[in-house]
Short mmCIF file of C-alpha atoms in Angstrom, two decimals:
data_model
loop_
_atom_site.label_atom_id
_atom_site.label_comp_id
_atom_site.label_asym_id
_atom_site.label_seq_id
_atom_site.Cartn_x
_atom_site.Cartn_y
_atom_site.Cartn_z
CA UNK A 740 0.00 0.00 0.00
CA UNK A 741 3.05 2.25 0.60
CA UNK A 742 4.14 1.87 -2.92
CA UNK A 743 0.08 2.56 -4.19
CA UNK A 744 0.04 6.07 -2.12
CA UNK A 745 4.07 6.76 -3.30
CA UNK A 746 2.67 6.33 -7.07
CA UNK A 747 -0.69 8.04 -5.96
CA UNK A 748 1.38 11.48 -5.03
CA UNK A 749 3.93 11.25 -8.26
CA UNK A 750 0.74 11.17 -10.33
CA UNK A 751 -0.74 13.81 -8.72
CA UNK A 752 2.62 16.30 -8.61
CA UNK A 753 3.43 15.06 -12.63
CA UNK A 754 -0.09 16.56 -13.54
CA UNK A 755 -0.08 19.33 -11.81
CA UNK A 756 3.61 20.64 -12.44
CA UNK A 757 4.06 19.39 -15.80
CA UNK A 758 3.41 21.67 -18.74
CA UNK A 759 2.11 18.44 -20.54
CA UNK A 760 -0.83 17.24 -18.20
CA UNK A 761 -2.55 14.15 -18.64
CA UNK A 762 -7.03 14.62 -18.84
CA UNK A 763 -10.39 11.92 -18.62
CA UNK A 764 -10.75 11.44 -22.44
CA UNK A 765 -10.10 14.44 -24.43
CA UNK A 766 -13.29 16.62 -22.35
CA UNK A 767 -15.14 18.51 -25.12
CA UNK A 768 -13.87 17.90 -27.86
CA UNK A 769 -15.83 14.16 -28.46
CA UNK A 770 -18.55 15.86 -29.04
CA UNK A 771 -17.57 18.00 -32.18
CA UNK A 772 -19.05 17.08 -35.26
CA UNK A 773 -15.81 17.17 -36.65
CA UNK A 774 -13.91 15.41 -34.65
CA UNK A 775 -13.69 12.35 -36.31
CA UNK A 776 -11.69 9.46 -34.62
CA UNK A 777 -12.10 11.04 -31.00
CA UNK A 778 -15.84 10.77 -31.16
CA UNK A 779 -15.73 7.26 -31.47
CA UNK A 780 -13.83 7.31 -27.76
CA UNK A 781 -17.71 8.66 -26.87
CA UNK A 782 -20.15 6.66 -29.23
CA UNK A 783 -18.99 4.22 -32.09
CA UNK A 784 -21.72 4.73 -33.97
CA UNK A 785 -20.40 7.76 -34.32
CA UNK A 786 -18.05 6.23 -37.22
CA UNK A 787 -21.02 6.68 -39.72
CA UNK A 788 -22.44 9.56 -40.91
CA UNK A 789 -19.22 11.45 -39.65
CA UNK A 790 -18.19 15.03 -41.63
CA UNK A 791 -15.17 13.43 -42.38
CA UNK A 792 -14.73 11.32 -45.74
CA UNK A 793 -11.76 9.95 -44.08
CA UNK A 794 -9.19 11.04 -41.62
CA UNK A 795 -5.43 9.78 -40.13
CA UNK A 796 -4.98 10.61 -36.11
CA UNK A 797 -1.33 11.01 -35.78
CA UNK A 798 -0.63 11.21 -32.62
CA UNK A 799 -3.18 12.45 -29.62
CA UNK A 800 -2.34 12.45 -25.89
CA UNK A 801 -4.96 13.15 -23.10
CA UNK A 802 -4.99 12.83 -19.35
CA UNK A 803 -6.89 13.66 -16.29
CA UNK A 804 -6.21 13.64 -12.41
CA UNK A 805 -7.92 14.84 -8.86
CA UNK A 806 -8.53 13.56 -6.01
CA UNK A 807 -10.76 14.99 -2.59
CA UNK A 808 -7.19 15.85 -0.19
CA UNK A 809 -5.22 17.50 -2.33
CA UNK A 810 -6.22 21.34 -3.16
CA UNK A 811 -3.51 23.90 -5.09
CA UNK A 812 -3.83 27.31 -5.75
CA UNK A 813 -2.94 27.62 -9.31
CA UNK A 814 -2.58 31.42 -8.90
CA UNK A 815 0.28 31.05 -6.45
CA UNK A 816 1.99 29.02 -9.10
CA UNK A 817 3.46 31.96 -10.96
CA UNK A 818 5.33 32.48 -7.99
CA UNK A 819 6.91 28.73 -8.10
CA UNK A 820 10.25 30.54 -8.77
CA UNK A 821 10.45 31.50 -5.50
CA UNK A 822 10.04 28.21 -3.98
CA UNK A 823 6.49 26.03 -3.64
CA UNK A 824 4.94 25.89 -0.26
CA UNK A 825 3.02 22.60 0.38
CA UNK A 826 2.29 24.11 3.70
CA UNK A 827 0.76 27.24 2.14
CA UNK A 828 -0.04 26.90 -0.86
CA UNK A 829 -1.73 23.58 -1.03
CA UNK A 830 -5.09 22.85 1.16
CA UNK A 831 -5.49 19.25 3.12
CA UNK A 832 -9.49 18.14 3.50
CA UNK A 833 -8.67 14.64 5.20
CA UNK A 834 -11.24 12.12 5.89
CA UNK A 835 -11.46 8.77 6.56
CA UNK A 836 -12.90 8.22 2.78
CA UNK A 837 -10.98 9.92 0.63
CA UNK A 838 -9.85 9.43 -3.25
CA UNK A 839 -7.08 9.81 -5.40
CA UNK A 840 -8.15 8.68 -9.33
CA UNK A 841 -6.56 9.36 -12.57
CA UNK A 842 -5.73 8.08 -16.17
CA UNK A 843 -3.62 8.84 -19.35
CA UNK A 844 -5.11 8.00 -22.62
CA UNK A 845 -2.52 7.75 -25.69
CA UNK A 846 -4.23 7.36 -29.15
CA UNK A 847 -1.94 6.44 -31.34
CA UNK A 848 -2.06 6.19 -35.72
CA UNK A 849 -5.66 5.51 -36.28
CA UNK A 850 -8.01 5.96 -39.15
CA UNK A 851 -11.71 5.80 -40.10
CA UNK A 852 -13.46 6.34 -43.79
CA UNK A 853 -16.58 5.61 -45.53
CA UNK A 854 -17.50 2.37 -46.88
CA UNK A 855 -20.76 3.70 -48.63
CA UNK A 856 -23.49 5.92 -47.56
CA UNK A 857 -24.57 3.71 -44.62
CA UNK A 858 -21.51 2.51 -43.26
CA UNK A 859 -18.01 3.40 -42.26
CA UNK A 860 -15.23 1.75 -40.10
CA UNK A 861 -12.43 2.65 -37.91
CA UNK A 862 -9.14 1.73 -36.85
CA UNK A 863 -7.41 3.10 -33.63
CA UNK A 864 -4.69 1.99 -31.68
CA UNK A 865 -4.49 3.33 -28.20
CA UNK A 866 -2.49 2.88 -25.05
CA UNK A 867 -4.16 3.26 -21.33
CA UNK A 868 -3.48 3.32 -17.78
CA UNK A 869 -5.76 3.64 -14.89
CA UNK A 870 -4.95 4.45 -11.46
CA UNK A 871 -7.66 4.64 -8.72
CA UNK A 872 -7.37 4.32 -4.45
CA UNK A 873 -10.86 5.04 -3.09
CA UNK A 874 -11.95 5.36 0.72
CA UNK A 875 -8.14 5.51 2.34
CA UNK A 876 -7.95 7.81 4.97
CA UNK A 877 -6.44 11.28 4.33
CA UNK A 878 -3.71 11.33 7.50
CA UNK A 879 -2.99 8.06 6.80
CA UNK A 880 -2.09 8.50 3.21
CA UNK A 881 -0.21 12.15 4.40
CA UNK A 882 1.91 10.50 7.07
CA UNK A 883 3.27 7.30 4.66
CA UNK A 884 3.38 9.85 1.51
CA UNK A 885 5.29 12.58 3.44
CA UNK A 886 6.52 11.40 6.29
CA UNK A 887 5.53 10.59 10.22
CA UNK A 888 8.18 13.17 11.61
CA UNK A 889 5.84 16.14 12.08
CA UNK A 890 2.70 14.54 12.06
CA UNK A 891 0.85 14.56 15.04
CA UNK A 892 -1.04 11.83 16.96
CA UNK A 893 -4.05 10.65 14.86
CA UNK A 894 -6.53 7.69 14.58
CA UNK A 895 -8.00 6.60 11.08
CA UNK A 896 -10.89 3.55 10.71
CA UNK A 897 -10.91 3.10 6.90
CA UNK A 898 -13.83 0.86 5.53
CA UNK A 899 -13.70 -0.82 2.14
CA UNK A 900 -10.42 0.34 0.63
CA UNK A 901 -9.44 -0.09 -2.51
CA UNK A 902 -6.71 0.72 -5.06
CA UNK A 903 -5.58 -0.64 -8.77
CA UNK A 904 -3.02 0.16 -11.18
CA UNK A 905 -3.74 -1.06 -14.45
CA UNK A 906 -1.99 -0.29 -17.73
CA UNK A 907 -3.22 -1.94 -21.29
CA UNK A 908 -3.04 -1.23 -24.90
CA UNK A 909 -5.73 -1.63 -27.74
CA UNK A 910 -6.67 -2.31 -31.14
CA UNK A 911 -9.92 -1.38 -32.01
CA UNK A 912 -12.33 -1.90 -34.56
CA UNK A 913 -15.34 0.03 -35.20
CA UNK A 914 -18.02 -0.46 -37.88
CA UNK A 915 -21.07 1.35 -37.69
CA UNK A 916 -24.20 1.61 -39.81
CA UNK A 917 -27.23 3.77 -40.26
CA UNK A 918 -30.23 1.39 -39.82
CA UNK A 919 -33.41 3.87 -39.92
CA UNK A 920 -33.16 6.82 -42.00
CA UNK A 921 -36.38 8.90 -42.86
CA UNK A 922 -37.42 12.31 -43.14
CA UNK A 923 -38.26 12.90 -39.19
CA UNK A 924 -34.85 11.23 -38.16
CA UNK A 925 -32.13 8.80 -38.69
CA UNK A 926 -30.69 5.84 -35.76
CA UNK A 927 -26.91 4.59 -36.10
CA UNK A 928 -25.42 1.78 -34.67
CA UNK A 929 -21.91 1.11 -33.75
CA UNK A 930 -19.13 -1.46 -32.17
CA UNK A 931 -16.31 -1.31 -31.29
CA UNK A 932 -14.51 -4.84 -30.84
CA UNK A 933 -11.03 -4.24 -28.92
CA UNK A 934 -8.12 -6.72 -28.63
CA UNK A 935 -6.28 -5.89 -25.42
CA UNK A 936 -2.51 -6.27 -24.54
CA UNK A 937 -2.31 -5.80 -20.43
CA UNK A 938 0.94 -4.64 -19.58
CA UNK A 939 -0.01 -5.28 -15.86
CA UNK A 940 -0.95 -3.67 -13.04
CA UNK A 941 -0.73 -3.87 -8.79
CA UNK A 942 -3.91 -4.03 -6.40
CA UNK A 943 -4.92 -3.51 -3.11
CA UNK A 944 -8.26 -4.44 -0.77
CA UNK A 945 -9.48 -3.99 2.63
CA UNK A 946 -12.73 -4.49 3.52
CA UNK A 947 -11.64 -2.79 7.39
CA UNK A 948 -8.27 -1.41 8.12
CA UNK A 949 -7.41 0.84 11.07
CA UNK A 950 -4.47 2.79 12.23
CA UNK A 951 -3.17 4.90 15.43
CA UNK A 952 -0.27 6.62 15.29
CA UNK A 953 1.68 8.10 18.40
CA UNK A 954 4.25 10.56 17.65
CA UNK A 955 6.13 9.94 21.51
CA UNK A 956 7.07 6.52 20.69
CA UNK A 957 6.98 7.00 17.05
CA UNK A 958 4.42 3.52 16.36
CA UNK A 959 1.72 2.88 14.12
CA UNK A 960 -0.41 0.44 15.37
CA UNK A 961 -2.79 -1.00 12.65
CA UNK A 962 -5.60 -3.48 12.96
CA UNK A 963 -7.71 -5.06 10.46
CA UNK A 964 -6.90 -7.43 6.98
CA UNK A 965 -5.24 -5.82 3.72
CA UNK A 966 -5.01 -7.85 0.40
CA UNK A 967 -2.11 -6.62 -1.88
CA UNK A 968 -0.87 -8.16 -5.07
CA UNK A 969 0.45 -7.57 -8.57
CA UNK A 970 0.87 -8.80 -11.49
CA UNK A 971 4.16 -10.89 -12.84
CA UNK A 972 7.34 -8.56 -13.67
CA UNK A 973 4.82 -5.36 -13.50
CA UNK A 974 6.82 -1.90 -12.43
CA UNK A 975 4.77 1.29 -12.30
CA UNK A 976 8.47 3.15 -12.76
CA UNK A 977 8.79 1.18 -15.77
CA UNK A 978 5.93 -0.06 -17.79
CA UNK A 979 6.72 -2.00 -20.59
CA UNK A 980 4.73 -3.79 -23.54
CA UNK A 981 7.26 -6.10 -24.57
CA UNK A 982 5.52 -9.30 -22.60
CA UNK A 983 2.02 -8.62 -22.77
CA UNK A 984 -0.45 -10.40 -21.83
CA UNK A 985 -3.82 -10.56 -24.30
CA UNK A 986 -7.66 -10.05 -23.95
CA UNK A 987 -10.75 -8.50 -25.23
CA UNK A 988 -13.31 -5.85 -24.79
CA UNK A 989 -15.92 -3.86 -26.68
CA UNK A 990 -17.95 -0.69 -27.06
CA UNK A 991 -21.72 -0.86 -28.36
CA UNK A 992 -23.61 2.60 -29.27
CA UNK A 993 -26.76 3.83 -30.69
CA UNK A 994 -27.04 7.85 -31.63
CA UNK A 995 -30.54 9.18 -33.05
CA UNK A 996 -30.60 12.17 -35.31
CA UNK A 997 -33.84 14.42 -35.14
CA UNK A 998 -33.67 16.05 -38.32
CA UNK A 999 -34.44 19.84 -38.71
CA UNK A 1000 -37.14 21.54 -40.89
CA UNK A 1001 -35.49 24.79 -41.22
CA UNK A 1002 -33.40 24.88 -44.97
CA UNK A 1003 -30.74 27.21 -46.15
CA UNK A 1004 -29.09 27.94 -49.50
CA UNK A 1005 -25.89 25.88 -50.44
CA UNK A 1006 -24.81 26.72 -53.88
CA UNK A 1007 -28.91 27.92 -54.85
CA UNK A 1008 -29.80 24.33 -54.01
CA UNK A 1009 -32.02 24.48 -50.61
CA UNK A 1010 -30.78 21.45 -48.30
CA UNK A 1011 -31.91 20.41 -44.88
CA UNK A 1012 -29.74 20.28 -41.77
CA UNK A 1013 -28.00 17.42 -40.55
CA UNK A 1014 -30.08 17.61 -37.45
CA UNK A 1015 -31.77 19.91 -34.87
CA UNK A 1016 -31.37 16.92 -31.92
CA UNK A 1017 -29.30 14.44 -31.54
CA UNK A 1018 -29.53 11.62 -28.89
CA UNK A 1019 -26.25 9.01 -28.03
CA UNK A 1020 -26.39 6.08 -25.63
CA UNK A 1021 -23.49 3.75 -25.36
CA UNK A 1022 -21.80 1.28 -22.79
CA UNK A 1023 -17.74 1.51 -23.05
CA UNK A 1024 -14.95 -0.85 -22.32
CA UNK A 1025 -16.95 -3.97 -21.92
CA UNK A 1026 -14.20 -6.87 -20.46
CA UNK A 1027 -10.95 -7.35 -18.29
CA UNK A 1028 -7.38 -9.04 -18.74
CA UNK A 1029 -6.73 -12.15 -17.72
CA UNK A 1030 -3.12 -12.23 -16.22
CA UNK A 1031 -1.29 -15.34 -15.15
CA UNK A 1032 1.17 -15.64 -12.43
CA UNK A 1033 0.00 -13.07 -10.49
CA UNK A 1034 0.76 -12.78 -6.83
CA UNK A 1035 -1.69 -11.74 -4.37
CA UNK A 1036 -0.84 -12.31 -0.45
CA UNK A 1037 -3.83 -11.81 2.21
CA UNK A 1038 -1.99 -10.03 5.52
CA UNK A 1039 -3.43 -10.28 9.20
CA UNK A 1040 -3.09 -6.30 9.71
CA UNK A 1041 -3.06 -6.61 13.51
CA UNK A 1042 0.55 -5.66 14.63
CA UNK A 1043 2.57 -2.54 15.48
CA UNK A 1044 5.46 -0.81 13.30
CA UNK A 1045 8.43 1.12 13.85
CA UNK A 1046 7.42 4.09 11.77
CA UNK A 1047 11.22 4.65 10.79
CA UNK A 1048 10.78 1.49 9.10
CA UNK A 1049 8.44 3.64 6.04
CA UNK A 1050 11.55 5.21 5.11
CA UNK A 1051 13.78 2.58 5.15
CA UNK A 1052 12.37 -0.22 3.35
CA UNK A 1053 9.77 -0.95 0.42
CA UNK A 1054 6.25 -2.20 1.23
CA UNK A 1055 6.84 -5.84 0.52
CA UNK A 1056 9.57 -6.19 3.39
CA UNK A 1057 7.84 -3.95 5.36
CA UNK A 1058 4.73 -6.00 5.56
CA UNK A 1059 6.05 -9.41 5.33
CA UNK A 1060 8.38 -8.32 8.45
CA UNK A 1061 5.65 -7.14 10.37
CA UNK A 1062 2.33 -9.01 9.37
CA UNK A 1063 1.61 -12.80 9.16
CA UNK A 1064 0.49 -13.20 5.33
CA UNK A 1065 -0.51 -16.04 3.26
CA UNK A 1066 0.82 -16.07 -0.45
CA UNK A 1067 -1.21 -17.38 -3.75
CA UNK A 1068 0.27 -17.24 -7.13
CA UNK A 1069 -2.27 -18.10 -9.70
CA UNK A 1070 -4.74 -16.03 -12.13
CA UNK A 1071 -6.44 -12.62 -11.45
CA UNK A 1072 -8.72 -10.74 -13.95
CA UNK A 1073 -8.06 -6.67 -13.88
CA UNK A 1074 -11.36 -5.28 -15.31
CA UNK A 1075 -11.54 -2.05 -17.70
CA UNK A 1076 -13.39 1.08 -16.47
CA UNK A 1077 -16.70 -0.15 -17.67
CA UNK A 1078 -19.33 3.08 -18.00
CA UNK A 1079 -22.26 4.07 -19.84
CA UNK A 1080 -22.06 7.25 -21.74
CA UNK A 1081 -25.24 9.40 -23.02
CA UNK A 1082 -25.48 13.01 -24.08
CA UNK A 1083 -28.25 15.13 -25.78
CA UNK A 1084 -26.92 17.51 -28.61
CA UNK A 1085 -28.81 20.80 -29.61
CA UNK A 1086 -28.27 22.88 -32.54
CA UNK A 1087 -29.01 26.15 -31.72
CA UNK A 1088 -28.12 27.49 -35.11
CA UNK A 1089 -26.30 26.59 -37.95
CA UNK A 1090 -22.71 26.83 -36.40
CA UNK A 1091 -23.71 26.85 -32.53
CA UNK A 1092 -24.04 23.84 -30.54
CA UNK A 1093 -24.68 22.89 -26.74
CA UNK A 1094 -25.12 19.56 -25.90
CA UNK A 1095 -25.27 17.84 -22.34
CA UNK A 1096 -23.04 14.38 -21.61
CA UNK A 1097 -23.26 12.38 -18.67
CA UNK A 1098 -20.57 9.75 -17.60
CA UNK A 1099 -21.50 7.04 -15.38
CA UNK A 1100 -19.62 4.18 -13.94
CA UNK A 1101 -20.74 0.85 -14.45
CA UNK A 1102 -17.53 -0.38 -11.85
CA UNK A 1103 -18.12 -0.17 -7.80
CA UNK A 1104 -15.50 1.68 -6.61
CA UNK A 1105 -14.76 -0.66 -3.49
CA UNK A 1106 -14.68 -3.96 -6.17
CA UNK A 1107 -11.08 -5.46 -6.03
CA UNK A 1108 -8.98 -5.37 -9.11
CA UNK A 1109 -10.99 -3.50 -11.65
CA UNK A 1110 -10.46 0.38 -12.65
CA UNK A 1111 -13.23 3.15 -12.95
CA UNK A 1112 -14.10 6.41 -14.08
CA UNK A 1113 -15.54 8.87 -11.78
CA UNK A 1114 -19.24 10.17 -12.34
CA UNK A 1115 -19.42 13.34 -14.59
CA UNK A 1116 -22.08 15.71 -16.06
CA UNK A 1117 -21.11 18.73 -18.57
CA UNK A 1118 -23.04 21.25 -20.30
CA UNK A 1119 -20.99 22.28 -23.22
CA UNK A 1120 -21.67 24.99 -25.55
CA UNK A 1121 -19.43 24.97 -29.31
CA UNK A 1122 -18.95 27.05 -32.17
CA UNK A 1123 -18.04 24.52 -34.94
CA UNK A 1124 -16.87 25.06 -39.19
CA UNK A 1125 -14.67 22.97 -41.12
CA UNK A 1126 -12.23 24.82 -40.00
CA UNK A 1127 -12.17 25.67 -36.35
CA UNK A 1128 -14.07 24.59 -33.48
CA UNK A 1129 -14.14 25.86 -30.09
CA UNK A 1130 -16.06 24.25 -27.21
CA UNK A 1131 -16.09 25.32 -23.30
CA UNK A 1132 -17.40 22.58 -21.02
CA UNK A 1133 -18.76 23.17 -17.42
CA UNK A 1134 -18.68 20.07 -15.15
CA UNK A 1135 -19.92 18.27 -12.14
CA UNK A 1136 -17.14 15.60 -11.29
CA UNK A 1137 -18.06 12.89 -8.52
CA UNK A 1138 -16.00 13.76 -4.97
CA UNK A 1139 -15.23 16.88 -5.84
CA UNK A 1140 -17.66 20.50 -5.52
CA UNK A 1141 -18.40 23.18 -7.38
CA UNK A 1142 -17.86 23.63 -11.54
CA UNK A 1143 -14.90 22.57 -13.59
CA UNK A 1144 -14.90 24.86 -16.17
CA UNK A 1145 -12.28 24.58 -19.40
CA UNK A 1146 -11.75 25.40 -23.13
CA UNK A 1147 -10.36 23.99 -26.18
CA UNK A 1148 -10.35 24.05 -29.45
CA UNK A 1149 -9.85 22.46 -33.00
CA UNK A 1150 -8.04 24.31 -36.09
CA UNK A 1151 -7.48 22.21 -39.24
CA UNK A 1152 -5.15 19.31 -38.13
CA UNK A 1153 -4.17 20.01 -34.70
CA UNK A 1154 -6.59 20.28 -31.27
CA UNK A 1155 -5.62 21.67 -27.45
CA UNK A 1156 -8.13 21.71 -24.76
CA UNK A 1157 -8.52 21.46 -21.09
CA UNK A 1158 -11.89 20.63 -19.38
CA UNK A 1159 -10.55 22.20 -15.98
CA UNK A 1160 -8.12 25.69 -17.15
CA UNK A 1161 -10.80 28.16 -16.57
CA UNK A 1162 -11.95 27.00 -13.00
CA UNK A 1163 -8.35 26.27 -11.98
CA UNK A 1164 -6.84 29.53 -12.81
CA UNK A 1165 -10.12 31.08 -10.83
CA UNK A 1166 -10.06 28.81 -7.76
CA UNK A 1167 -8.24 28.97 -4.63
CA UNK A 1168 -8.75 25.12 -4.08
CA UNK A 1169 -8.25 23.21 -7.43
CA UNK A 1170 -8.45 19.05 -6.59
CA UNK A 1171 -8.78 18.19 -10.50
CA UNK A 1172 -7.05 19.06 -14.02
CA UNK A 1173 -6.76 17.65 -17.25
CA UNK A 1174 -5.66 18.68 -20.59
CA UNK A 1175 -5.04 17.13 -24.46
CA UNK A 1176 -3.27 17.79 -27.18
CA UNK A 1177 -3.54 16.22 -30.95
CA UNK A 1178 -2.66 16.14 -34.57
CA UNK A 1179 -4.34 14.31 -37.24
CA UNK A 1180 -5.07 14.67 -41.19
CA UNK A 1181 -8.97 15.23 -41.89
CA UNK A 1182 -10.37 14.76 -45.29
CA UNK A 1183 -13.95 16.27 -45.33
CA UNK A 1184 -16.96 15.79 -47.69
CA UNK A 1185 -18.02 18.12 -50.51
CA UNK A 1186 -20.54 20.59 -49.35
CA UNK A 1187 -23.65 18.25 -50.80
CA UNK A 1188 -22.18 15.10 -48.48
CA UNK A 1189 -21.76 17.05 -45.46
CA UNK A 1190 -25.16 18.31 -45.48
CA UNK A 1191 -26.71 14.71 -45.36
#
């Protein structure tokens, strides 16, 4: 568990330091109408009836962390010349519940065209890593993260702990097809069918763990049962493809199209809009890894420890010195952040958009050895041409309060955004940020195509 909170806080700093952060799924700009590949992340049936004839993703990179301890004030940031404060300018809201989550999401060369007029297909590679501790307690995860030297005494009853580290790559692919197509509307249907290569991952469970610590005789005294394991050869310093081991998963999605009445003139021919409302429902990342070999050891948590001991040695020699375990090597099934996706898309003119998204977890967040997403609801409103988009999402992101507001945009090949710049640049407090970067080669449809 020490090494799950050490990776927990290098996470956490690497985001929030880095001038490259890391974001939940490139926030905003899935729903663009021009966004091609990335909207298949979303919806696959998104692959059909796209604006693109065909496009090539490059390269795209997109990550997110937060947690409900950790607060910075970004302001005080310009200031990080002069030396960063943890004691003033970061905020501590311990509890014996908290959460630490986050994930990096790496498309890499991808492509989706046009088979005819009522089908397309895709194909994406991507590479993905998870990391999620839910319900630790905040001054226990402060003392082993930072040290026991100035903490003072404190008691901590934790209740269903949890924590994975999972890292996996893909290749998808997605065919979709319209299947109802009248004047009122038109219904699409994707899938996405994705074979997995798990680089590996650690794990941790508890369904009650308690600690004490006194700061006279410098002891922790713990109580309770903690399962901790990992899978064969896996280092989160150094994750590596090389030996993977394989899998599957999929992505099903339906979108609806209410068409509009309203017509305008293209070229002194009168055409209808694409739509006025659009409707998506989908269920993402369907299935789990298999790994062999893995070693998972259940400890008997009641015991005392010499808190000097945290520094000195890793967390394998620090339990097995100090806590009776029992050791099974054999086969244990990391499962993907499961979720159901749905979002309503209005078009409030011809080039302005808002559309509402909701993100829900299908994974308990207490359920050993699988990763989630954390619960999200955005109102986004876009400008979007052929050439430039620009979206601004405000969200509502489980365990945390109050709006994340970002920006981002989309100018021929390349795209920037952040779903959290806005809010964290205003707040005093900021527990989340994310932010993603792309460039890919779009082909679009003639003006006739991209009306229909």
């Amino acid at each position: 568990m020490n090494y799950l909170l050490k990776s927990a806080s290098f996470l956490l700093l690497f985001v929030i330091f880095s001038p490259y952060g890391h974001s939940q799924s490139y926030i905003g700009n899935t729903m663009d109408n021009y966004s091609g590949v990335h909207s298949l992340l979303l919806n696959p049936a998104h692959v059909v009836g796209s604006k693109t004839k065909f496009e090539f993703n490059i390269f795209s990179a997109s990550a997110f962390v937060g947690n409900d301890y950790l607060g910075v004030d970004f302001s005080n940031l310009r200031n990080i010349g002069d030396g960063f404060s943890f004691d003033s300018d970061v905020s501590k809201t311990p509890s014996d519940r908290n959460n630490f989550f986050g994930n990096a999401d790496i498309l890499g060369p991808s492509v989706m065209f046009r088979l005819n007029e009522k089908s397309s297909l895709g194909i994406n590679t991507r590479v993905r890593t998870f990391f999620n501790i839910h319900n630790i307690s905040g001054l226990f995860y402060e003392s082993i993260s930072d040290g026991f030297d100035s903490q003072s005494d404190f008691q901590a009853n934790m209740e269903d702990l949890a924590g994975t580290i999972h890292a996996w790559g893909e290749l998808g692919l997605t065919y979709g097809r319209i299947i109802l197509d009248n004047e009122s509307g038109r219904l699409k249907f994707g899938t996405t069918l994705k074979y997995l290569g798990g680089a590996g991952g650690l794990f941790t469970s508890s369904p009650q763990l308690s600690a004490a610590f006194n700061s006279n005789a410098g002891i922790l005294t713990t109580g309770g049962t903690l399962d901790y394991g990992y899978t064969s050869g896996f280092d989160t310093e150094n994750i590596e493809f090389t030996d993977f081991t394989g899998g599957f998963g999929a992505d099903f999605g339906l979108v609806y199209e209410l068409k509009s009445k309203d017509e305008f003139p293209v070229d002194s021919v009168y055409l209808p809009k694409p739509y006025k409302l659009r409707f998506g429902i989908s269920i993402l990342d369907i299935g789990s890894i298999n790994y062999n070999g893995a070693t998972e050891v259940s400890y008997d948590m009641n015991g005392t420890v010499d808190v000097v001991e945290f520094d000195e040695k890793d967390l394998e020699d620090l339990l097995n010195e100090n806590f009776q375990g029992t050791e099974v090597i054999g086969n244990r099934s990391l499962g993907l952040p499961s979720s159901l996706q749905a979002f309503v898309d209005y078009n409030v003119s011809k080039k302005f958009f808002l559309s509402l998204h909701g993100a829900y977890s299908l994974r308990n967040s207490s359920t050993f050895r699988v990763s989630n997403i954390i619960n999200t609801i955005s109102v986004t409103p876009r400008f979007e041409s052929k050439g430039i988009s620009i979206y601004s999402p405000l969200s509502l992101r489980q365990y945390q309060s109050g709006i994340h507001w970002g920006i981002g945009f989309r100018s021929g090949p390349f795209m920037i955004g952040s779903g959290s710049v806005l809010s964290n640049l205003l707040s005093s407090s900021s527990k989340s940020t994310d932010v993603f970067i792309g460039f890919k080669v779009p082909i679009f449809k003639d003006k006739a195509q991209d009306l229909k």
